[in-house]
Amino acid sequence: MNWINFPLYSYISCSLWLLGLILIYLSGHKKSLELIGGLTVILGIVVMTVFIIQLWIALERPPLRTLGETRLWYAFFLPVIGIVFFFRWKYKWFLAYSVLMALLFLIINLSHPEYYDKTLMPALQSPWFVPHVIVYIIGYAFLGVSTLVAVYGLYMHYFRTMDSKLMLLADNLVYLGFGFLTLGLLFGALWAKQAWGHYWTWDPKETWAFLTWLGYLIYLHLRYQHPKKVEASLWTLSLAFVVLIVAWFGINILPSAQNSVHVYGN
Amino acid sequence: MEIPYRRIREDYLSGFLVGLIILAISTLLEWINMGRGIFLPSWPLNALIGVSFAFILVFLHIFYSDYDSVKWLARVPASISSVVLFTFLTLILGLSIQNDPHASKILKITGLSHVRTSFAFLFSGMYLLTTLGLVILRRFKKITFRNIGFLLNHLGLWIIIFAGSLGAGDVIRLNIFVNENESSSIGYTDNRQAVNLPFRVKLLDFSIEEFNTKLVFVNNSDMSFAGEFENNLIMLQEGLEFEIAEWEFKVLEYLNSAIMDSAGVYIPSSDTLAYPVARIFALNRQTDQELKGYISCGNKIIPPKFLKLDNQHTLPMSFPEPKEYSSLLVLIDSKARVDTLKLIVNKPIKIDGYDLYQLSYDEKMGKWSKLSVINAIKDPWLPVIYIGIFMLIAGSLYLFTIGKTPNEDLK
C-alpha cells in the first residue's frame, strides 16, 4: 500500500512539468507557445495540489510531519516559485532547475514510500504548525537556489569572468529566502511560547536554525558593505547552506540533539 | 564613496582583535569564577543594568560619535565581527552537549560546558548589542521607507536580544503536581524547591484520548521492520484492507479498550486493565495460505499477542500514542474568583500573571493516569519581547520588497 495513488499523481505531474518545460525551451520567441508551456506547468501544480488535499484529508492532520511529507511540499513549492519567477522575470533556467529538483524529491518519495501515519503528537496540533513549516520550506527552497548561484559564481570567479549581475540574482534570492527564514524562526518562537511556555529554549534545532539565520545575516552585511568583493560573499553563501543542511537533517545525529523536541522520527 | 582597502583591513583586524580580547578576558573570568557561570540579575537590578546600558549607548552616540573607536563600532566591519563572534559561540553551543553534570573540569573552567551562562556569551551579546545599538542610533535621523525597514529589522532584533537576556532572571517556571479530586497551590522549581502560588488549582478529571494503535510487519528473527517500506506502520481501523509484500490483510474488528471474557472472547470494556485488540485476516497470495487471529499490544500486566504469519514474518501491534490529553480544572485566583476550565496542550490559561500549560501526566499509568503535571510560567518581560518579534516580522516583510530586477542577460 502506498499513499493514495501517489505514483499516479506523481507521474501525471512530472509529465506535465517536463512537457511544459520542453514547450518553453522550444518556443523561441513565440509568446503563445511559451504561454501554453507555462500553463502546462501550472496544470502539473494543480494535480499535485489535488493530491496534497486528498492526503491531508486521508491523514486527518496536516501532512507536514515526516521527511517524506516535507519532500512532497518541496515538490509542490519549487515549481510554484519557478513558474512565478518565470512569468515575472522570464528565467527559463530557474524554472528548469526548480522542476528538476521537484522531480528529484518526487523520485525519492516514490522509491521510499511511506504508509499513512495518522498520529500527530499533541504538541504539534497547533494552528502554528502549518505556517511555521511552510514558510521554512519556501525559505529553504529560495536559499537552495541561492547556493546553486553561489557555486556557479565561485566557478565563474575562479575560472571565467564574473558578471556582477549574478550577484544581484543571489542577493534577490537571499532577501526572499532570509525573509521567509526569519518568519519561520519567529513563528516557531510564538508557537513554542504557546506549546512549551517559552519562546526560546536553545533546543538544538533552534540553535542550528539560529546559526543558519546568522550565516545568511553575515552574507547580507558583507554584500551591503563590500558589493565588489564577491569572493568572501560567495563562500559565506555556500557555507551558510552547509549550516542549513545540518539544521535540516543533521539534527538527528548530532550528540547535542539527544533531547531535542524537534526529533519526531518513528 | 569608495572606502580605501587599507581602512577596511584595519577595521576587520580591529574586529578580530576585539573578539580575541573578549574571549581571553572571559576565559580568565571563568577561571577565577571556577566555571560556575554568570548569575542572572532579577528585578529591579536587571532593569537598572538595562537602562544604564542603553543610556551609555545614547551618551556615546551624542557626545563621542566623532571618536574613531565609536565610529568604528557603528560601521559594518564591527557589526560583522560581533555577529561572527556570537555565531562562533553559538556553534559551540550547537555542537556540544551542554550543562552535562559529568563534564570534565577543563570544560567547566573554560565555560565550554555552559556556553549560555558563560562570560564569553555575555560579553559577546553585549558587543553585539553595542554595535547594533550604535548603528540604529546613527540611522534614526531621517524617516524614509528604507530607514523604517532598517529600523524594524535592527531595532526589533536589538529589543529581542536585550529584553530576552535581561528578562531571563525574572522568568519563573514551576511544576504543579495535582491528583484527581485534590487541589494544590504549590509549584516546584526544577531543583525541587517548593514555591507558594497566588492561586489554587483543583483537578476534577484528567483524560487522554488515544490514536488507534498500529499494526507492524516484522521479521521473526530479530523483530525488525520487514517489507520494503521504511515506515511500516498501519493505523488499525475496522474494515481496513491493505497489502504488505506477498500478504493481503483485512482488519475484521478493532477494539480500543477490551478485555477477554470467561469464554475467551474479547469484549469492549472501560476497566483500567483493558487494552487495544484487533482481529486480522491474512492471505498469502503466493501460497494461498489463510490466517485469522487476534493481535494486541497488551499492557503492564497482560502480555502482548502477536499473529505469526509464517516462519519469516509476524504481526505485532504498537503501543497506543496520545492524541490529546487534558485536565479539567477548578481555578481559584488570588481574589477568590472561581472558574472551571479545560487545560489542553497548546492552549495555555492565564491566571494571576502566570500562564498554565498542560505538561505531562503519570506516563506509567498512561490513559488511566490520575495525576496531571501543570507548568506555571511567569515571564514579565514577554510583552517587550513580543514588540521585538512583531517588529522583526514586519521587517522581514520589508525584505520581500527590496530585491532589484536583474538584468535581461541572465534569462
XYZ file of C-alpha atoms in Angstrom:
677
model
C 0.000 0.000 0.000
C 1.213 3.472 -0.768
C -0.150 6.977 -0.200
C -3.450 7.258 -2.093
C -2.440 6.692 -5.722
C 0.711 8.707 -5.156
C 2.623 7.163 -8.079
C -0.202 8.005 -10.497
C -0.407 11.661 -9.395
C 3.404 11.933 -9.459
C 3.692 10.541 -12.972
C 0.987 12.927 -14.259
C 2.568 15.973 -12.560
C 6.088 15.037 -13.674
C 4.945 14.527 -17.283
C 3.105 17.863 -17.340
C 6.072 19.712 -15.825
C 8.536 18.185 -18.281
C 6.192 18.823 -21.213
C 5.721 22.445 -20.135
C 9.457 22.901 -19.799
C 10.132 21.436 -23.246
C 7.476 23.704 -24.802
C 9.038 26.746 -23.129
C 12.527 25.824 -24.334
C 11.256 25.133 -27.881
C 9.153 28.286 -28.011
C 11.972 30.564 -29.200
C 10.241 33.892 -29.484
C 6.723 32.555 -29.883
C 4.789 34.023 -26.970
C 1.803 31.710 -27.429
C 3.876 28.533 -27.186
C 5.622 29.911 -24.101
C 2.232 30.628 -22.527
C 0.982 27.118 -23.281
C 4.181 25.724 -21.747
C 3.662 27.843 -18.630
C 0.031 26.763 -18.325
C 1.061 23.099 -18.685
C 3.450 23.538 -15.745
C 0.626 25.150 -13.752
C -1.645 22.200 -14.592
C 1.019 19.887 -13.136
C 0.998 22.000 -9.965
C -2.813 21.744 -9.803
C -2.588 17.929 -9.998
C -0.065 17.931 -7.129
C -2.371 20.271 -5.157
C -5.273 17.842 -5.581
C -3.065 15.038 -4.272
C -1.912 17.030 -1.236
C -5.502 17.969 -0.348
C -6.530 14.326 -0.653
C -3.611 13.200 1.510
C -4.386 15.876 4.099
C -7.992 14.646 4.347
C -6.954 10.977 4.500
C -4.385 11.589 7.225
C -6.779 13.765 9.243
C -3.801 16.010 10.063
C -1.549 18.395 8.083
C 0.852 16.260 6.002
C 3.923 18.047 7.334
C 5.334 15.692 9.927
C 7.569 13.151 8.240
C 10.530 13.829 5.949
C 8.603 12.236 3.068
C 5.776 14.667 3.627
C 8.114 17.686 3.621
C 9.694 16.376 0.392
C 6.202 16.366 -1.069
C 5.802 20.041 -0.198
C 9.127 20.855 -1.843
C 7.916 19.059 -4.947
C 4.909 21.355 -4.797
C 6.520 24.698 -3.919
C 9.584 24.549 -6.171
C 7.572 24.573 -9.423
C 5.303 27.262 -7.904
C 8.296 29.529 -7.219
C 9.793 28.572 -10.589
C 6.688 29.497 -12.545
C 6.180 32.764 -10.617
C 9.792 33.743 -11.362
C 9.322 32.683 -14.984
C 6.235 34.820 -15.555
C 7.763 37.724 -13.601
C 11.355 37.704 -14.871
C 11.426 35.053 -17.638
C 14.132 32.911 -16.031
C 13.992 29.713 -18.087
C 16.938 28.033 -16.339
C 15.406 28.759 -12.947
C 12.152 27.082 -13.948
C 14.109 24.122 -15.310
C 16.082 23.881 -12.080
C 13.010 24.052 -9.857
C 11.140 21.475 -11.936
C 14.106 19.087 -11.927
C 14.515 19.494 -8.155
C 10.791 18.796 -7.720
C 11.200 15.653 -9.850
C 14.105 14.590 -7.646
C 12.004 14.975 -4.491
C 9.155 13.007 -6.070
C 11.523 10.236 -7.200
C 12.899 9.942 -3.650
C 9.342 9.662 -2.358
C 8.428 7.082 -4.991
C 11.445 4.953 -4.115
C 10.876 5.323 -0.348
C 7.109 5.101 0.004
C 5.621 5.848 3.401
C 2.494 4.412 4.936
C -0.212 6.657 6.248
C 0.823 7.571 9.722
C -2.067 9.492 11.143
C -0.611 10.066 14.571
C 0.379 13.578 15.477
C 1.684 14.261 18.961
C -0.450 16.755 20.908
C 2.260 19.459 20.907
C 2.187 19.539 17.088
C -1.584 20.030 16.971
C -1.490 23.791 16.689
C -2.560 26.479 14.213
C 1.137 27.442 14.060
C 2.214 24.062 12.686
C 1.322 24.755 9.048
C 2.625 28.363 8.734
C 5.827 27.502 10.655
C 6.770 24.592 8.410
C 5.532 26.097 5.138
C 7.478 29.363 5.444
C 10.575 27.327 6.280
C 10.061 25.131 3.228
C 9.686 28.190 0.980
C 12.700 29.857 2.628
C 14.831 26.735 2.170
C 13.736 26.484 -1.457
C 14.944 30.041 -2.180
C 18.171 29.587 -0.251
C 18.792 26.264 -2.023
C 18.705 28.092 -5.351
C 20.930 30.851 -3.990
C 23.523 28.162 -3.193
C 23.417 26.991 -6.772
C 24.058 30.577 -7.853
C 26.909 30.809 -5.308
C 28.616 27.657 -6.584
C 28.204 28.845 -10.182
C 29.517 32.264 -9.090
C 32.600 30.723 -7.489
C 33.262 28.774 -10.685
C 32.919 31.953 -12.730
C 35.099 33.880 -10.280
C 37.997 31.413 -10.382
C 37.839 30.102 -13.955
C 35.904 32.629 -16.034
C 34.925 36.252 -15.655
C 32.414 37.078 -13.012
C 29.316 39.002 -14.028
C 28.124 41.275 -11.221
C 24.531 40.685 -12.321
C 24.842 37.166 -10.992
C 25.386 38.615 -7.524
C 22.227 40.667 -7.920
C 20.299 37.462 -8.515
C 21.922 35.816 -5.483
C 21.004 38.864 -3.389
C 17.373 38.797 -4.517
C 17.085 35.112 -3.699
C 18.697 35.620 -0.289
C 16.467 38.616 0.552
C 13.399 36.470 -0.129
C 14.820 33.340 1.477
C 16.080 35.231 4.516
C 12.699 36.947 4.914
C 10.967 33.558 4.983
C 13.653 32.137 7.276
C 13.082 35.000 9.732
C 9.317 34.422 9.614
C 9.828 30.697 10.216
C 12.066 31.355 13.195
C 9.652 33.885 14.707
C 6.536 31.785 14.067
C 8.415 28.959 15.764
C 9.138 31.210 18.751
C 5.498 32.290 19.035
C 4.369 28.667 18.776
C 6.936 27.466 21.317
C 5.602 30.024 23.791
C 2.129 28.569 23.334
C 3.136 24.906 23.444
C 6.053 24.771 25.874
C 5.796 28.047 27.728
C 8.954 29.683 26.429
C 9.703 31.301 23.086
C 13.351 30.270 23.057
C 14.974 27.356 24.876
C 18.168 26.814 22.859
C 16.852 23.452 21.753
C 19.466 22.053 19.279
C 17.135 22.599 16.331
C 16.555 26.192 17.445
C 20.290 26.709 17.888
C 21.028 25.418 14.392
C 18.146 27.346 12.830
C 19.564 30.447 14.513
C 23.063 29.618 13.219
C 21.629 29.317 9.710
C 19.973 32.688 10.155
C 23.269 34.209 11.360
C 25.099 32.746 8.354
C 22.798 34.493 5.882
C 22.865 37.616 8.045
C 26.646 37.759 7.618
C 26.218 37.322 3.857
C 23.752 40.223 3.625
C 26.070 42.529 5.568
C 29.145 41.533 3.585
C 27.239 42.308 0.397
C 26.000 45.618 1.757
C 29.440 46.757 2.806
C 31.604 45.242 0.063
C 29.490 44.874 -3.077
C 32.614 44.416 -5.209
C 34.348 41.822 -3.055
C 32.340 38.855 -4.253
C 34.685 36.050 -3.220
C 34.065 36.298 0.551
C 30.332 36.727 -0.026
C 30.123 33.689 -2.300
C 31.980 31.494 0.181
C 29.775 32.739 3.019
C 26.681 31.940 0.965
C 27.928 28.419 0.221
C 28.895 27.747 3.851
C 25.582 29.104 5.149
C 23.852 26.363 3.165
C 26.019 23.719 4.846
C 24.740 25.025 8.202
C 21.199 24.966 6.806
C 21.611 21.305 5.835
C 22.844 20.470 9.354
C 19.824 22.283 10.809
C 17.508 20.372 8.482
C 18.894 16.817 8.560
C 21.922 16.682 10.848
C 19.913 17.342 13.953
C 19.008 13.665 14.272
C 22.653 12.611 14.542
C 24.324 15.414 16.487
C 25.360 14.499 20.059
C 23.917 17.799 21.240
C 20.491 16.854 19.862
C 19.718 13.929 22.143
C 16.813 15.684 23.824
C 15.601 17.872 21.003
C 11.862 18.486 20.805
C 12.238 18.500 17.024
C 13.167 14.831 16.624
C 9.903 13.205 15.608
C 11.127 10.126 13.739
C 9.488 6.762 14.249
C 32.143 56.703 -1.704
C 34.947 54.229 -2.209
C 36.436 53.074 1.089
C 40.246 52.616 0.972
C 41.294 48.976 1.173
C 43.726 49.727 3.999
C 40.939 51.033 6.226
C 38.763 48.009 5.524
C 41.646 45.745 6.521
C 42.281 47.726 9.680
C 38.559 47.705 10.529
C 38.359 43.914 10.272
C 41.645 43.462 12.091
C 40.272 45.579 14.955
C 37.122 43.425 14.985
C 39.204 40.280 15.133
C 41.285 41.708 18.000
C 38.208 42.785 19.966
C 36.847 39.258 19.562
C 40.101 37.752 20.806
C 40.257 40.131 23.775
C 36.665 39.263 24.718
C 37.454 35.550 24.577
C 40.675 35.967 26.599
C 39.079 38.092 29.346
C 36.061 35.780 29.505
C 38.224 32.687 29.880
C 40.183 34.376 32.654
C 36.987 35.403 34.491
C 35.561 31.926 34.024
C 38.735 30.524 35.573
C 38.551 32.899 38.558
C 34.863 32.078 38.979
C 35.684 28.315 38.940
C 33.351 27.769 35.969
C 30.197 28.406 37.986
C 28.735 30.524 35.195
C 27.297 34.026 35.378
C 24.493 34.997 37.686
C 21.246 36.218 36.115
C 20.146 39.504 37.678
C 16.469 39.860 38.525
C 14.119 42.819 39.004
C 14.949 45.633 39.649
C 18.692 45.124 39.164
C 18.269 43.845 35.587
C 16.181 46.897 34.644
C 18.809 49.167 36.168
C 21.577 47.447 34.188
C 19.468 47.653 31.029
C 18.666 51.344 31.400
C 22.324 52.145 32.166
C 23.497 50.189 29.139
C 21.030 51.922 26.814
C 21.943 55.265 28.373
C 25.673 54.686 27.758
C 24.966 53.889 24.092
C 22.938 57.094 23.633
C 25.598 59.052 25.519
C 28.368 57.669 23.300
C 26.322 58.442 20.215
C 25.584 62.056 21.210
C 28.896 63.124 22.738
C 31.533 60.812 21.340
C 30.361 59.992 17.829
C 33.445 61.744 16.416
C 35.805 59.406 18.244
C 37.439 56.810 15.999
C 36.503 53.909 18.260
C 32.820 54.935 18.406
C 32.795 55.497 14.657
C 34.343 52.075 14.179
C 31.699 50.423 16.411
C 28.948 51.886 14.212
C 30.477 50.541 10.994
C 29.701 47.220 9.276
C 33.097 45.518 9.962
C 32.433 45.830 13.715
C 28.865 44.529 13.211
C 30.173 41.588 11.204
C 32.886 40.771 13.734
C 30.373 40.879 16.596
C 27.983 38.599 14.664
C 30.846 36.234 13.792
C 31.920 36.007 17.451
C 28.326 35.353 18.504
C 27.998 32.753 15.719
C 31.225 31.065 16.867
C 29.915 30.696 20.432
C 26.508 29.539 19.202
C 28.283 26.963 17.058
C 29.982 25.519 20.166
C 26.566 25.508 21.804
C 25.079 23.671 18.840
C 27.842 21.062 18.603
C 28.485 20.038 22.180
C 26.423 18.607 24.996
C 25.627 21.439 27.365
C 25.136 21.507 31.138
C 26.258 17.920 31.496
C 26.976 17.339 35.211
C 29.676 14.819 34.201
C 31.559 17.308 32.006
C 35.289 17.369 32.600
C 36.852 20.046 34.813
C 38.629 21.708 31.916
C 35.319 22.143 30.037
C 33.707 23.654 33.139
C 36.556 26.030 33.896
C 36.742 27.311 30.329
C 32.997 27.792 30.162
C 32.627 25.367 27.247
C 30.255 23.146 29.220
C 27.826 26.020 29.862
C 28.130 28.420 26.925
C 24.744 30.041 27.555
C 25.738 31.199 31.035
C 29.405 31.851 30.239
C 31.149 35.212 30.414
C 32.094 34.880 26.752
C 28.429 34.617 25.721
C 27.514 37.566 27.946
C 30.267 39.835 26.582
C 29.694 38.699 23.022
C 25.996 39.584 23.428
C 26.930 42.985 24.843
C 29.355 43.597 21.983
C 26.584 42.702 19.516
C 24.097 44.994 21.283
C 26.667 47.806 21.262
C 27.443 47.647 17.540
C 23.771 47.118 16.681
C 22.656 49.889 19.039
C 25.107 52.461 17.656
C 24.174 51.613 14.063
C 20.492 52.087 14.937
C 21.134 55.444 16.612
C 23.079 56.618 13.569
C 20.164 55.785 11.277
C 17.485 57.444 13.425
C 17.990 60.795 11.664
C 15.651 60.572 8.704
C 12.310 58.828 8.348
C 12.287 57.214 4.906
C 10.775 53.902 3.733
C 14.256 52.351 3.683
C 15.064 53.581 7.159
C 11.770 52.273 8.535
C 12.553 48.840 7.104
C 16.060 49.070 8.539
C 14.780 50.090 11.983
C 12.117 47.362 12.110
C 14.780 44.724 11.480
C 17.609 46.106 13.561
C 15.703 47.617 16.481
C 13.405 44.577 16.571
C 16.427 42.291 16.903
C 18.053 44.606 19.456
C 14.908 44.584 21.606
C 14.623 40.782 21.469
C 18.246 40.173 22.496
C 18.182 42.966 25.082
C 14.890 42.017 26.764
C 15.459 38.285 26.329
C 18.804 38.298 28.131
C 17.876 40.824 30.838
C 14.493 39.236 31.449
C 15.927 35.719 31.841
C 16.473 36.340 35.557
C 12.785 37.149 36.087
C 11.350 34.050 34.429
C 9.586 31.793 36.922
C 8.941 28.251 35.790
C 7.188 25.902 38.199
C 5.666 22.442 38.006
C 2.393 21.799 39.782
C 1.618 18.145 40.550
C -2.056 17.553 41.216
C -4.113 14.373 41.573
C -7.761 13.977 40.635
C -10.128 15.457 43.268
C -7.227 17.115 45.037
C -6.014 20.685 44.911
C -2.653 22.430 45.088
C -1.234 25.915 45.380
C 2.408 24.859 45.422
C 4.730 24.824 42.457
C 8.151 23.176 42.300
C 11.241 24.506 40.560
C 13.462 22.177 38.533
C 15.640 21.901 41.673
C 12.566 20.670 43.595
C 12.215 23.800 45.676
C 8.600 24.468 46.740
C 7.129 27.882 45.918
C 3.721 29.166 47.085
C 1.484 30.308 44.247
C -1.096 33.112 44.492
C -3.759 30.820 43.015
C -5.040 27.306 43.652
C -5.839 24.534 41.157
C -8.132 21.592 41.730
C -8.081 18.695 39.272
C -11.565 17.370 38.581
C -10.583 14.996 35.802
C -7.538 14.090 33.760
C -8.210 12.392 30.440
C -6.261 11.093 27.476
C -7.671 10.450 24.061
C -5.550 7.975 22.124
C -4.988 7.257 18.457
C -5.889 3.773 17.275
C -2.868 1.516 17.600
C -0.794 0.474 14.578
C -0.015 -2.850 13.006
C 3.653 -3.661 12.473
C 5.059 -6.183 9.983
C 8.295 -7.635 11.381
C 10.902 -10.332 10.790
C 10.635 -13.273 13.180
C 14.393 -13.457 13.640
C 15.023 -10.086 15.285
C 11.620 -8.359 15.338
C 12.964 -5.679 12.942
C 10.699 -3.932 10.409
C 10.163 -6.126 7.379
C 8.792 -5.349 3.948
C 10.283 -2.886 1.522
C 8.969 0.266 3.182
C 10.795 2.417 5.659
C 7.680 3.377 7.521
C 5.921 0.134 8.099
C 3.116 1.170 10.417
C -0.574 0.989 9.624
C -3.149 2.572 11.864
C -5.783 -0.055 12.546
C -9.372 0.610 11.700
C -12.241 -1.810 11.359
C -12.741 -2.815 7.716
C -9.338 -1.510 6.537
C -7.754 -3.619 3.766
C -4.092 -3.379 2.767
C -1.155 -5.306 1.334
C 2.404 -5.791 2.547
C 4.865 -7.845 0.491
C 3.024 -11.015 -0.602
C 0.350 -10.650 2.081
C -3.170 -9.195 1.897
C -4.749 -8.106 5.151
C -8.153 -7.073 6.412
C -8.983 -5.680 9.851
C -12.079 -7.661 10.865
C -12.536 -6.000 14.232
C -10.844 -3.239 16.236
C -11.490 -2.552 19.927
C -9.691 0.388 21.527
C -10.244 -0.877 25.016
C -11.139 -4.519 25.592
C -10.766 -7.464 27.949
C -11.199 -11.200 27.391
C -14.338 -12.700 28.928
C -14.537 -16.129 30.519
C -15.411 -17.708 27.152
C -12.180 -16.396 25.635
C -13.883 -13.672 23.553
C -12.730 -10.053 23.572
C -15.411 -7.603 24.688
C -15.310 -3.782 24.955
C -14.504 -2.603 28.450
C -13.636 0.565 30.359
C -11.759 -1.374 33.015
C -8.334 0.045 33.937
C -6.810 -3.239 32.798
C -8.387 -3.059 29.332
C -6.156 -2.829 26.262
C -6.449 -2.464 22.455
C -7.240 -5.597 20.422
C -7.652 -6.227 16.675
C -8.783 -9.305 14.748
C -6.870 -9.654 11.499
C -7.481 -11.720 8.382
C -4.348 -12.511 6.344
C -3.969 -14.127 2.924
C -0.679 -15.091 1.316
C -1.114 -14.510 -2.412
C 1.715 -16.866 -3.331
C 0.777 -19.875 -1.215
C -2.981 -19.140 -0.767
C -2.459 -19.694 2.932
C -5.194 -18.017 5.031
C -4.977 -16.941 8.667
C -7.252 -15.272 11.185
C -6.274 -14.164 14.629
C -6.103 -11.535 17.332
C -3.263 -9.147 17.890
C -2.818 -6.879 20.890
C -0.149 -4.723 22.463
C -1.303 -5.782 25.926
C -0.416 -3.615 28.877
C 1.719 -3.689 32.028
C 0.049 -6.876 33.229
C -1.362 -8.579 30.140
C 1.362 -9.781 27.720
C 1.123 -8.727 24.054
C -0.420 -11.047 21.492
C 1.209 -11.498 18.066
C -0.073 -13.160 14.927
C 2.634 -15.378 13.467
C 2.158 -15.404 9.690
C 4.809 -17.937 8.707
C 8.402 -18.812 9.530
C 9.569 -15.403 8.425
C 7.030 -12.802 9.463
C 4.910 -11.844 12.454
C 2.358 -9.123 13.147
C 2.675 -7.322 16.471
C 0.726 -4.222 17.493
C 2.319 -0.913 18.510
C 1.549 0.770 21.832
C -1.115 3.479 21.739
C 0.030 7.094 21.313
C -1.792 10.043 22.890
C -3.952 12.192 20.597
C -4.892 14.744 23.205
C -4.538 14.984 26.942
C -6.355 17.449 29.099
C -7.112 18.444 32.668
C -10.493 19.669 33.815
C -9.552 22.228 36.446
C -11.218 24.411 39.025
C -9.097 27.551 39.332
C -9.312 29.865 42.325
C -7.326 33.075 41.797
C -5.839 35.466 44.393
C -9.137 37.398 44.550
C -11.028 34.156 45.298
C -12.695 34.106 41.875
C -13.591 30.559 40.850
C -13.586 29.245 37.300
C -13.840 25.765 35.786
C -11.688 25.287 32.670
C -10.215 22.570 30.491
C -6.438 22.811 30.064
C -5.037 21.198 26.922
C -1.645 21.125 25.189
C -1.006 24.225 23.038
C -3.788 26.197 24.784
C -2.407 27.868 27.922
C -4.641 29.529 30.524
C -3.810 32.853 32.198
C -4.176 33.339 35.941
C -2.634 35.936 38.307
C 0.177 36.828 35.882
C 1.040 33.165 35.266
C 0.405 31.072 32.183
C -0.635 27.500 32.884
C 0.385 24.723 30.478
C -0.646 21.090 30.326
C 2.783 19.497 30.611
C 2.575 15.832 31.493
C 0.893 13.038 33.477
C 1.786 9.724 35.074
C 3.257 8.070 31.998
C 3.387 4.652 33.646
C -0.391 4.722 34.045
C -0.972 6.136 30.550
C -4.601 6.900 29.923
C -5.531 5.759 33.426
C -3.333 8.436 34.978
C -4.949 10.233 37.913
C -2.079 12.730 38.033
C -1.654 15.844 35.939
C 1.568 17.853 35.746
C 0.937 21.519 35.018
C 3.568 24.098 34.162
C 3.081 27.573 35.648
C 5.206 30.183 33.909
C 5.655 33.867 34.605
C 7.695 35.978 32.203
C 7.135 39.675 32.920
C 9.368 40.762 30.022
C 7.279 38.912 27.445
C 5.340 41.982 26.158
C 8.688 43.652 25.346
C 9.868 40.519 23.521
C 6.610 40.473 21.539
C 7.204 44.086 20.448
C 10.615 42.979 19.119
C 9.180 39.869 17.441
C 6.401 41.790 15.684
C 8.845 44.490 14.544
C 11.051 41.770 13.088
C 8.052 40.114 11.385
C 7.186 43.469 9.772
C 10.880 43.892 8.921
C 11.050 40.539 7.160
C 8.048 41.559 5.039
C 10.065 44.654 4.115
C 12.860 42.337 2.931
C 10.472 40.967 0.291
C 10.303 44.422 -1.300
C 13.993 45.303 -1.654
C 15.039 42.883 -4.396
C 16.097 44.598 -7.607
C 15.057 43.434 -11.076
C 18.021 41.540 -12.529
C 19.354 42.332 -15.935
C 17.983 40.728 -19.078
C 21.235 38.849 -19.740
C 20.555 36.219 -17.117
C 17.458 34.736 -18.695
